[in-house]
Amino acid sequence: MNPAYSVIFFTTASGAGYGLLTWLGVAVLFFDLPAHRWFGLAAFAVALTLITVGLLASTFHLGHPERAWRGLTQWRSSWLSREGVVAVATYIPAGLAAIGWVFLTNNDGIWAWLSAVAAVLAVVTVLCTAMIYQSLRAIPRWNTPWVMAGYLGLALASGALLFHFGVRTFGLGFAWSGWAAALLTIAAWAIKLAYWNSIDNAAPRATAETATGLGHLGKVRLFEAPHTGDNYLMREMGYKIARNHAKRLRTIALILGGAIPVVLAVVATQLPDVTAALVALLAVISAGAGLLVERWLFFAEAVHTISLYYGTDAA
Amino acid sequence: MTSLPQSPPATKLGLVIDLDTCVGCHACAVNCKEWNTGGHSAPLTDLEPYGESPLGVWFNRIHSFEAGDGAEGRTVNFPKSCLHCDEPACVTVCPTGASYKREEDGIVLVNPDTCIGCKLCSWACPYGAREYDYTDGVMKKCTLCVDRIYNENLEEVDRVPACVSTCPASARHFGDLGDPNSEVSQLVAERGGYDLMPEMEMQPVNKYLPPRPAKTSTGDTGAPAALPDHDIAPVEATGRGFLAWVDRTLSR
């Protein structure tokens, strides 16, 4: 699949934003996070900006962005539509909770429940995003529950790193959130490794033989493509990445997104607030870079069954 | 509405494509382009048609495959257009309702006025039936020539998809595959017509007829089975004489 930058940016940025919203809700509900005005302002601003910028970026690849609202109508059948609906719905409790936190410095009672609802909707949005990809049978490597686990894991891990950076910056204590972020990051990348392992070892779901129905004659090979030039299908779905190239990028993603943030988050737990905040920021930046590489690979490595009609043996 | 019809269409209009007789002339693709660039989904835009890398919207493409080896090996021309599936994932993933499957005849269409051009339907289709028009910013696809097959301004004989009407080898047949007694259904039953990639569970309506078994022996024409061996001595590089000298000189 062609890795479109708008979709890579959308899924990583809004994923991190929804992850942060989730941890705000959890921290308010279970860990009695104080309603610190400036922390609240910064945290909600970062979360909602990441989400909004991501959602806007995702409309850039539309042929008709002005009709984007129509995408909210088919939630009965379409995961893309469901994602849009839940994404928009999340703004309501998140926005209200932000108002209570920032203007009334209150995150108890009803405000806490609004944060909790926002957290639940944030998780559902990330799951809907994952289901857009996971539900596509025509891309067999995506048609596995590891996709959903990976999207959720990475969103929660990147959100936790952001949360950790926030609490240390505003000196709210919660130094243990560095440990939590590190553990979540390890879990998320363990899921990712399991996904890579599963796609490397999966038996082909479809072959050139089943795509043409000519398998009874023997091995099927493309003799002549329909035309000598390019076409939309090959541009959008025929993207191929060399195996060695992918391997190297996986290592880079794992180091930038997993190893470095884990080490930095743990180091931050041992430091005083100001230096801890700086180290936590470095962890966020490194994790972001790793996520972009990981998401690029998610698309670039996926083989669409259309390639079977253009010279690929198996998908 | 991108949910599928409540009651599955009883009429299933579609194509039966004969891989035995297709000669790979691309006439179906050309006539398809010709008709549809003025039809329901008009225009079928071309970008840089005379430039370095031309790119255009086509609803119909002819691939060519080699299958098997040796005497049993075949070259098979393979036309492919939308299969108007019974369980079309391209329709259910559509977030806007622009993609739909018609209850009356099973044809899968796109409403160009409500399509947002998100391209997800083209990702969902395992067969590559969907074509994005970069100029119009909407998805387009084979309409089964919905603007021909019901068109009372045309002679009845012409009320078939453009690809079918133009095929010089009668390799494309059009009809109701929901009716077991229709000519196309009988053709499928007779020749063992099959689905492409059934493992994708799209339940395509279009069927493909396999190539008939290849002839591996000749009929008796009275000709000898093999020509008698004649001893033709090869010119050796080490030999003598004029030819050997020429050969050696040229081989240097």
mmCIF file of N, CA and C in Angstrom, chain A residues 259-307:
data_model
loop_
_atom_site.group_PDB
_atom_site.id
_atom_site.type_symbol
_atom_site.label_atom_id
_atom_site.label_comp_id
_atom_site.label_asym_id
_atom_site.label_seq_id
_atom_site.Cartn_x
_atom_site.Cartn_y
_atom_site.Cartn_z
ATOM 1 N N ALA A 259 13.015 1.497 22.542
ATOM 2 C CA ALA A 259 14.152 1.436 23.469
ATOM 3 C C ALA A 259 14.478 2.799 24.087
ATOM 4 N N ILE A 260 14.667 3.828 23.252
ATOM 5 C CA ILE A 260 15.083 5.139 23.773
ATOM 6 C C ILE A 260 14.036 5.727 24.726
ATOM 7 N N PRO A 261 12.749 5.786 24.344
ATOM 8 C CA PRO A 261 11.752 6.338 25.284
ATOM 9 C C PRO A 261 11.672 5.564 26.599
ATOM 10 N N VAL A 262 11.824 4.242 26.534
ATOM 11 C CA VAL A 262 11.757 3.442 27.772
ATOM 12 C C VAL A 262 12.889 3.840 28.711
ATOM 13 N N VAL A 263 14.113 3.893 28.165
ATOM 14 C CA VAL A 263 15.271 4.253 28.986
ATOM 15 C C VAL A 263 15.091 5.663 29.553
ATOM 16 N N LEU A 264 14.696 6.603 28.692
ATOM 17 C CA LEU A 264 14.561 7.997 29.140
ATOM 18 C C LEU A 264 13.473 8.134 30.200
ATOM 19 N N ALA A 265 12.348 7.433 30.004
ATOM 20 C CA ALA A 265 11.252 7.539 30.977
ATOM 21 C C ALA A 265 11.685 7.005 32.335
ATOM 22 N N VAL A 266 12.448 5.914 32.330
ATOM 23 C CA VAL A 266 12.917 5.347 33.600
ATOM 24 C C VAL A 266 13.938 6.286 34.250
ATOM 25 N N VAL A 267 14.843 6.832 33.428
ATOM 26 C CA VAL A 267 15.839 7.774 33.949
ATOM 27 C C VAL A 267 15.130 8.964 34.607
ATOM 28 N N ALA A 268 14.061 9.437 33.960
ATOM 29 C CA ALA A 268 13.347 10.620 34.460
ATOM 30 C C ALA A 268 12.785 10.397 35.866
ATOM 31 N N THR A 269 12.431 9.148 36.178
ATOM 32 C CA THR A 269 11.856 8.895 37.507
ATOM 33 C C THR A 269 12.872 9.195 38.608
ATOM 34 N N GLN A 270 14.170 9.180 38.284
ATOM 35 C CA GLN A 270 15.225 9.371 39.283
ATOM 36 C C GLN A 270 15.700 10.813 39.352
ATOM 37 N N LEU A 271 15.078 11.686 38.553
ATOM 38 C CA LEU A 271 15.586 13.057 38.457
ATOM 39 C C LEU A 271 14.609 14.045 39.085
ATOM 40 N N PRO A 272 15.129 15.234 39.499
ATOM 41 C CA PRO A 272 14.239 16.294 39.970
ATOM 42 C C PRO A 272 13.389 16.841 38.816
ATOM 43 N N ASP A 273 12.285 17.508 39.148
ATOM 44 C CA ASP A 273 11.273 17.871 38.157
ATOM 45 C C ASP A 273 11.792 18.523 36.867
ATOM 46 N N VAL A 274 12.638 19.569 36.995
ATOM 47 C CA VAL A 274 13.020 20.324 35.801
ATOM 48 C C VAL A 274 13.785 19.449 34.809
ATOM 49 N N THR A 275 14.822 18.760 35.299
ATOM 50 C CA THR A 275 15.585 17.902 34.389
ATOM 51 C C THR A 275 14.727 16.718 33.942
ATOM 52 N N ALA A 276 13.875 16.223 34.834
ATOM 53 C CA ALA A 276 12.992 15.107 34.464
ATOM 54 C C ALA A 276 12.099 15.517 33.299
ATOM 55 N N ALA A 277 11.587 16.738 33.334
ATOM 56 C CA ALA A 277 10.713 17.211 32.258
ATOM 57 C C ALA A 277 11.454 17.229 30.930
ATOM 58 N N LEU A 278 12.708 17.681 30.975
ATOM 59 C CA LEU A 278 13.492 17.726 29.737
ATOM 60 C C LEU A 278 13.713 16.322 29.173
ATOM 61 N N VAL A 279 14.069 15.410 30.070
ATOM 62 C CA VAL A 279 14.304 14.024 29.639
ATOM 63 C C VAL A 279 12.998 13.414 29.116
ATOM 64 N N ALA A 280 11.878 13.725 29.800
ATOM 65 C CA ALA A 280 10.574 13.201 29.363
ATOM 66 C C ALA A 280 10.203 13.751 27.985
ATOM 67 N N LEU A 281 10.595 15.008 27.734
ATOM 68 C CA LEU A 281 10.312 15.604 26.420
ATOM 69 C C LEU A 281 11.100 14.874 25.332
ATOM 70 N N LEU A 282 12.374 14.578 25.649
ATOM 71 C CA LEU A 282 13.183 13.828 24.681
ATOM 72 C C LEU A 282 12.546 12.469 24.398
ATOM 73 N N ALA A 283 11.998 11.841 25.429
ATOM 74 C CA ALA A 283 11.333 10.541 25.247
ATOM 75 C C ALA A 283 10.149 10.684 24.296
ATOM 76 N N VAL A 284 9.378 11.772 24.465
ATOM 77 C CA VAL A 284 8.215 12.004 23.596
ATOM 78 C C VAL A 284 8.656 12.194 22.144
ATOM 79 N N ILE A 285 9.700 12.992 21.955
ATOM 80 C CA ILE A 285 10.165 13.279 20.591
ATOM 81 C C ILE A 285 10.665 12.001 19.919
ATOM 82 N N SER A 286 11.458 11.233 20.652
ATOM 83 C CA SER A 286 11.990 9.991 20.092
ATOM 84 C C SER A 286 10.852 9.021 19.769
ATOM 85 N N ALA A 287 9.877 8.924 20.682
ATOM 86 C CA ALA A 287 8.747 8.020 20.458
ATOM 87 C C ALA A 287 7.961 8.454 19.223
ATOM 88 N N GLY A 288 7.794 9.764 19.047
ATOM 89 C CA GLY A 288 7.058 10.283 17.882
ATOM 90 C C GLY A 288 7.758 9.890 16.592
ATOM 91 N N ALA A 289 9.087 10.055 16.571
ATOM 92 C CA ALA A 289 9.843 9.701 15.362
ATOM 93 C C ALA A 289 9.709 8.199 15.089
ATOM 94 N N GLY A 290 9.805 7.391 16.132
ATOM 95 C CA GLY A 290 9.672 5.939 15.968
ATOM 96 C C GLY A 290 8.299 5.558 15.443
ATOM 97 N N LEU A 291 7.274 6.245 15.960
ATOM 98 C CA LEU A 291 5.898 5.969 15.530
ATOM 99 C C LEU A 291 5.713 6.264 14.046
ATOM 100 N N LEU A 292 6.308 7.386 13.590
ATOM 101 C CA LEU A 292 6.154 7.739 12.173
ATOM 102 C C LEU A 292 6.773 6.650 11.287
ATOM 103 N N VAL A 293 7.935 6.151 11.705
ATOM 104 C CA VAL A 293 8.575 5.080 10.919
ATOM 105 C C VAL A 293 7.705 3.821 10.953
ATOM 106 N N GLU A 294 7.200 3.491 12.143
ATOM 107 C CA GLU A 294 6.363 2.294 12.298
ATOM 108 C C GLU A 294 5.126 2.392 11.419
ATOM 109 N N ARG A 295 4.466 3.553 11.416
ATOM 110 C CA ARG A 295 3.234 3.710 10.651
ATOM 111 C C ARG A 295 3.503 3.697 9.158
ATOM 112 N N TRP A 296 4.641 4.283 8.766
ATOM 113 C CA TRP A 296 5.024 4.251 7.355
ATOM 114 C C TRP A 296 5.168 2.785 6.906
ATOM 115 N N LEU A 297 5.851 1.996 7.761
ATOM 116 C CA LEU A 297 6.044 0.575 7.459
ATOM 117 C C LEU A 297 4.722 -0.183 7.412
ATOM 118 N N PHE A 298 3.801 0.165 8.301
ATOM 119 C CA PHE A 298 2.508 -0.515 8.358
ATOM 120 C C PHE A 298 1.849 -0.485 6.982
ATOM 121 N N PHE A 299 1.955 0.658 6.318
ATOM 122 C CA PHE A 299 1.366 0.774 4.981
ATOM 123 C C PHE A 299 2.276 0.154 3.927
ATOM 124 N N ALA A 300 3.556 0.509 3.984
ATOM 125 C CA ALA A 300 4.474 0.078 2.922
ATOM 126 C C ALA A 300 4.606 -1.440 2.850
ATOM 127 N N GLU A 301 4.496 -2.121 3.991
ATOM 128 C CA GLU A 301 4.685 -3.573 3.996
ATOM 129 C C GLU A 301 3.430 -4.353 3.612
ATOM 130 N N ALA A 302 2.291 -3.686 3.581
ATOM 131 C CA ALA A 302 1.034 -4.399 3.332
ATOM 132 C C ALA A 302 0.865 -4.671 1.840
ATOM 133 N N VAL A 303 0.641 -5.924 1.503
ATOM 134 C CA VAL A 303 0.452 -6.302 0.097
ATOM 135 C C VAL A 303 -1.035 -6.450 -0.186
ATOM 136 N N HIS A 304 -1.508 -5.744 -1.194
ATOM 137 C CA HIS A 304 -2.914 -5.814 -1.582
ATOM 138 C C HIS A 304 -3.104 -6.908 -2.625
ATOM 139 N N THR A 305 -4.250 -7.582 -2.589
ATOM 140 C CA THR A 305 -4.469 -8.685 -3.545
ATOM 141 C C THR A 305 -4.471 -8.202 -4.999
ATOM 142 N N ILE A 306 -4.657 -6.906 -5.220
ATOM 143 C CA ILE A 306 -4.591 -6.398 -6.595
ATOM 144 C C ILE A 306 -3.226 -6.691 -7.211
ATOM 145 N N SER A 307 -2.165 -6.695 -6.371
ATOM 146 C CA SER A 307 -0.820 -6.956 -6.915
ATOM 147 C C SER A 307 -0.738 -8.323 -7.582
#
